[in-house]
């Protein structure tokens, strides 16, 4: 019998990446494993969330003898009328997968939590408030206040952009290089331009388009 062909070393298991779909009227972000459903949760599982670690973002951790897998958690929220939907899957409180539709700021925050392997707040509904009117720059607050967030993907404020503009970065591309604003989903590039225009008007500085 012929020896089996040698195809070289097996490919390494890749971590689940983040997938973004951004277009006019479309805002979808998904990451990790979201196959679990609320009815998959075991109500008899210990509530402390500790035990043998399961693969998180493609990484395997050693299991302690006799330990159990971290508790599965699934949270879902939907608003079909306004085209919004969020699903979060956790293991031991750590975000291991999510889907976010029509909620860009919540999606940006979940992306950061996923990439950092962070634990979600016990009250998952807190994450939905990122897209609420109380944090919307146009929702009654000053859109050009120095502490107003422009880039939610990278946490860049109006103050950071104006400071960068004062240092000579007077176009959107240069702002992105200096502060990373607009280098995530790209949905805030228009807002960056508005901040730069405002800066130009108040500082008599010519803005390169």
Short mmCIF file of C-alpha atoms in Angstrom, two decimals:
data_model
loop_
_atom_site.label_atom_id
_atom_site.label_comp_id
_atom_site.label_asym_id
_atom_site.label_seq_id
_atom_site.Cartn_x
_atom_site.Cartn_y
_atom_site.Cartn_z
CA UNK A 1 0.00 0.00 0.00
CA UNK A 2 1.34 3.40 -0.92
CA UNK A 3 2.30 5.71 1.89
CA UNK A 4 -0.19 8.52 2.51
CA UNK A 5 0.68 11.76 0.82
CA UNK A 6 2.40 14.37 2.95
CA UNK A 7 0.48 17.62 2.74
CA UNK A 8 2.65 19.37 5.30
CA UNK A 9 1.70 20.58 8.78
CA UNK A 10 -1.96 21.13 9.58
CA UNK A 11 -3.20 24.68 9.38
CA UNK A 12 -3.52 26.47 12.68
CA UNK A 13 -7.02 27.14 13.95
CA UNK A 14 -7.79 30.77 13.26
CA UNK A 15 -9.60 32.99 15.70
CA UNK A 16 -13.07 34.21 14.80
CA UNK A 17 -12.72 37.62 13.20
CA UNK A 18 -14.96 40.64 13.18
CA UNK A 19 -17.14 41.17 10.10
CA UNK A 20 -18.56 44.62 9.34
CA UNK A 21 -21.05 45.66 6.67
CA UNK A 22 -21.47 49.43 6.42
CA UNK A 23 -23.47 51.17 3.69
CA UNK A 24 -26.27 53.71 3.32
CA UNK A 25 -28.99 52.50 5.66
CA UNK A 26 -27.06 49.31 6.54
CA UNK A 27 -25.00 48.78 9.68
CA UNK A 28 -24.14 45.20 10.62
CA UNK A 29 -21.30 43.93 12.83
CA UNK A 30 -20.75 40.27 13.80
CA UNK A 31 -17.96 38.38 15.51
CA UNK A 32 -17.20 35.05 17.11
CA UNK A 33 -19.52 32.10 17.57
CA UNK A 34 -23.17 33.11 17.81
CA UNK A 35 -24.70 29.67 17.23
CA UNK A 36 -25.95 29.31 20.82
CA UNK A 37 -29.57 30.18 21.59
CA UNK A 38 -31.26 31.14 24.87
CA UNK A 39 -32.80 27.67 25.23
CA UNK A 40 -29.29 26.16 25.17
CA UNK A 41 -28.57 27.61 28.61
CA UNK A 42 -28.39 24.99 31.38
CA UNK A 43 -30.33 26.36 34.39
CA UNK A 44 -28.64 23.78 36.63
CA UNK A 45 -25.15 25.08 35.78
CA UNK A 46 -23.24 26.65 38.72
CA UNK A 47 -23.74 30.39 38.69
CA UNK A 48 -20.20 31.37 39.64
CA UNK A 49 -19.03 31.22 36.02
CA UNK A 50 -15.72 29.57 36.89
CA UNK A 51 -14.32 26.27 35.70
CA UNK A 52 -12.50 24.79 32.76
CA UNK A 53 -11.95 27.37 30.09
CA UNK A 54 -13.39 26.69 26.67
CA UNK A 55 -11.80 28.05 23.49
CA UNK A 56 -12.17 31.82 23.43
CA UNK A 57 -11.47 33.60 20.14
CA UNK A 58 -9.70 30.47 18.89
CA UNK A 59 -7.44 30.00 21.95
CA UNK A 60 -7.55 26.79 24.02
CA UNK A 61 -6.90 26.96 27.74
CA UNK A 62 -6.03 24.08 30.05
CA UNK A 63 -8.90 22.68 32.09
CA UNK A 64 -8.59 22.21 35.82
CA UNK A 65 -9.28 18.63 36.98
CA UNK A 66 -12.97 18.11 37.66
CA UNK A 67 -13.90 21.63 36.59
CA UNK A 68 -16.93 22.45 34.47
CA UNK A 69 -17.16 24.64 31.41
CA UNK A 70 -17.89 28.34 32.03
CA UNK A 71 -21.58 29.16 32.14
CA UNK A 72 -23.18 29.92 28.79
CA UNK A 73 -25.10 33.15 28.50
CA UNK A 74 -27.22 34.39 25.59
CA UNK A 75 -28.89 37.81 25.48
CA UNK A 76 -31.06 39.02 22.61
CA UNK A 77 -32.90 42.23 21.86
CA UNK A 78 -34.81 43.21 18.74
CA UNK A 79 -36.72 46.19 17.40
CA UNK A 80 -37.95 45.09 13.94
CA UNK A 81 -39.86 48.32 13.39
CA UNK A 82 -36.62 50.31 13.41
CA UNK A 83 -34.36 47.60 11.98
CA UNK A 84 -32.38 46.96 15.16
CA UNK A 85 -31.17 43.67 16.61
CA UNK A 86 -28.48 42.62 19.09
CA UNK A 87 -27.40 39.15 20.18
CA UNK A 88 -24.60 38.57 22.69
CA UNK A 89 -23.12 35.18 23.60
CA UNK A 90 -20.89 34.82 26.66
CA UNK A 91 -18.96 32.10 28.48
CA UNK A 92 -18.36 32.83 32.13
CA UNK A 93 -19.40 36.41 31.43
CA UNK A 94 -16.77 36.85 28.69
CA UNK A 95 -18.10 37.93 25.30
CA UNK A 96 -17.39 35.15 22.78
CA UNK A 97 -19.69 36.21 19.95
CA UNK A 98 -22.21 38.85 18.95
CA UNK A 99 -24.41 40.18 16.16
CA UNK A 100 -25.37 43.84 16.05
CA UNK A 101 -27.69 45.35 13.44
CA UNK A 102 -28.66 49.00 13.13
CA UNK A 103 -26.82 50.07 16.31
CA UNK A 104 -23.38 51.38 15.31
CA UNK A 105 -22.22 52.62 18.70
CA UNK A 106 -23.28 49.45 20.49
CA UNK A 107 -21.56 47.46 17.74
CA UNK A 108 -18.35 49.46 18.18
CA UNK A 109 -18.36 48.89 21.95
CA UNK A 110 -19.05 45.15 21.53
CA UNK A 111 -16.21 44.93 19.01
CA UNK A 112 -13.78 46.40 21.54
CA UNK A 113 -15.04 44.08 24.29
CA UNK A 114 -14.76 41.06 21.99
CA UNK A 115 -11.24 41.87 20.81
CA UNK A 116 -10.08 42.45 24.39
CA UNK A 117 -11.76 39.31 25.73
CA UNK A 118 -13.59 41.47 28.25
CA UNK A 119 -16.39 40.56 30.61
CA UNK A 120 -19.78 42.12 29.89
CA UNK A 121 -21.69 44.08 32.54
CA UNK A 122 -24.16 41.97 34.50
CA UNK A 123 -26.94 44.17 33.11
CA UNK A 124 -26.53 43.63 29.36
CA UNK A 125 -29.09 46.34 28.59
CA UNK A 126 -26.48 48.95 29.54
CA UNK A 127 -24.76 48.24 26.23
CA UNK A 128 -27.90 49.14 24.28
CA UNK A 129 -27.82 52.66 25.66
CA UNK A 130 -24.82 53.60 23.52
CA UNK A 131 -27.31 54.15 20.70
CA UNK A 132 -29.81 55.92 22.91
CA UNK A 133 -30.62 59.64 22.63
CA UNK A 134 -28.67 60.43 25.80
CA UNK A 135 -25.36 59.69 24.03
CA UNK A 136 -26.32 60.95 20.59
CA UNK A 137 -24.32 64.11 19.78
CA UNK A 138 -27.33 65.37 17.83
CA UNK A 139 -29.79 64.43 20.57
CA UNK A 140 -29.87 67.75 22.37
CA UNK A 141 -26.21 68.00 23.37
CA UNK A 142 -23.41 70.04 21.81
CA UNK A 143 -22.13 68.05 18.84
CA UNK A 144 -18.91 70.06 18.96
CA UNK A 145 -18.25 69.83 22.69
CA UNK A 146 -14.64 68.78 23.27
CA UNK A 147 -15.72 65.61 25.08
CA UNK A 148 -18.25 64.58 22.39
CA UNK A 149 -17.31 61.27 20.79
CA UNK A 150 -16.80 61.35 17.02
CA UNK A 151 -15.25 57.94 16.34
CA UNK A 152 -16.91 55.25 18.43
CA UNK A 153 -14.72 52.50 17.02
CA UNK A 154 -11.57 54.06 18.48
CA UNK A 155 -12.99 56.38 21.13
CA UNK A 156 -11.80 59.63 19.54
CA UNK A 157 -13.40 62.87 20.73
CA UNK A 158 -13.88 66.29 19.19
CA UNK A 159 -11.13 67.55 21.49
CA UNK A 160 -8.63 64.98 20.20
CA UNK A 161 -9.44 65.87 16.59
CA UNK A 162 -9.19 69.63 17.12
CA UNK A 163 -5.90 69.17 18.99
CA UNK A 164 -4.59 67.12 16.08
CA UNK A 165 -5.82 69.75 13.62
CA UNK A 166 -4.04 72.45 15.62
CA UNK A 167 -0.87 70.40 15.24
CA UNK A 168 -1.22 70.59 11.45
CA UNK A 169 -3.40 67.60 10.58
CA UNK A 170 -6.06 69.45 8.65
CA UNK A 171 -7.61 66.75 6.47
CA UNK A 172 -9.54 63.58 7.27
CA UNK A 173 -6.73 61.24 6.16
CA UNK A 174 -4.16 62.96 8.39
CA UNK A 175 -6.57 62.91 11.32
CA UNK A 176 -6.99 59.17 10.79
CA UNK A 177 -3.23 58.61 10.78
CA UNK A 178 -2.73 60.71 13.90
CA UNK A 179 -5.71 59.64 16.01
CA UNK A 180 -7.12 56.51 14.27
CA UNK A 181 -10.46 58.29 13.95
CA UNK A 182 -12.32 57.02 10.88
CA UNK A 183 -10.05 54.00 10.44
CA UNK A 184 -12.53 51.48 11.84
CA UNK A 185 -15.89 51.21 10.13
CA UNK A 186 -15.40 54.57 8.41
CA UNK A 187 -18.89 55.74 9.26
CA UNK A 188 -17.64 58.80 11.14
CA UNK A 189 -15.53 60.32 8.37
CA UNK A 190 -18.27 62.80 7.57
CA UNK A 191 -18.39 63.89 11.22
CA UNK A 192 -14.59 64.28 11.21
CA UNK A 193 -14.94 66.59 8.22
CA UNK A 194 -17.55 68.64 10.06
CA UNK A 195 -15.26 69.03 13.06
CA UNK A 196 -12.42 70.13 10.79
CA UNK A 197 -14.66 72.64 9.03
CA UNK A 198 -15.71 74.02 12.40
CA UNK A 199 -12.06 74.21 13.43
CA UNK A 200 -11.20 76.06 10.20
CA UNK A 201 -13.96 78.60 10.76
CA UNK A 202 -12.94 79.31 14.32
CA UNK A 203 -9.21 79.35 13.62
CA UNK A 204 -9.09 80.78 10.08
CA UNK A 205 -7.21 77.68 8.94
CA UNK A 206 -7.56 76.37 5.41
CA UNK A 207 -8.80 72.77 5.33
CA UNK A 208 -7.54 70.48 2.62
CA UNK A 209 -10.45 68.38 1.24
#
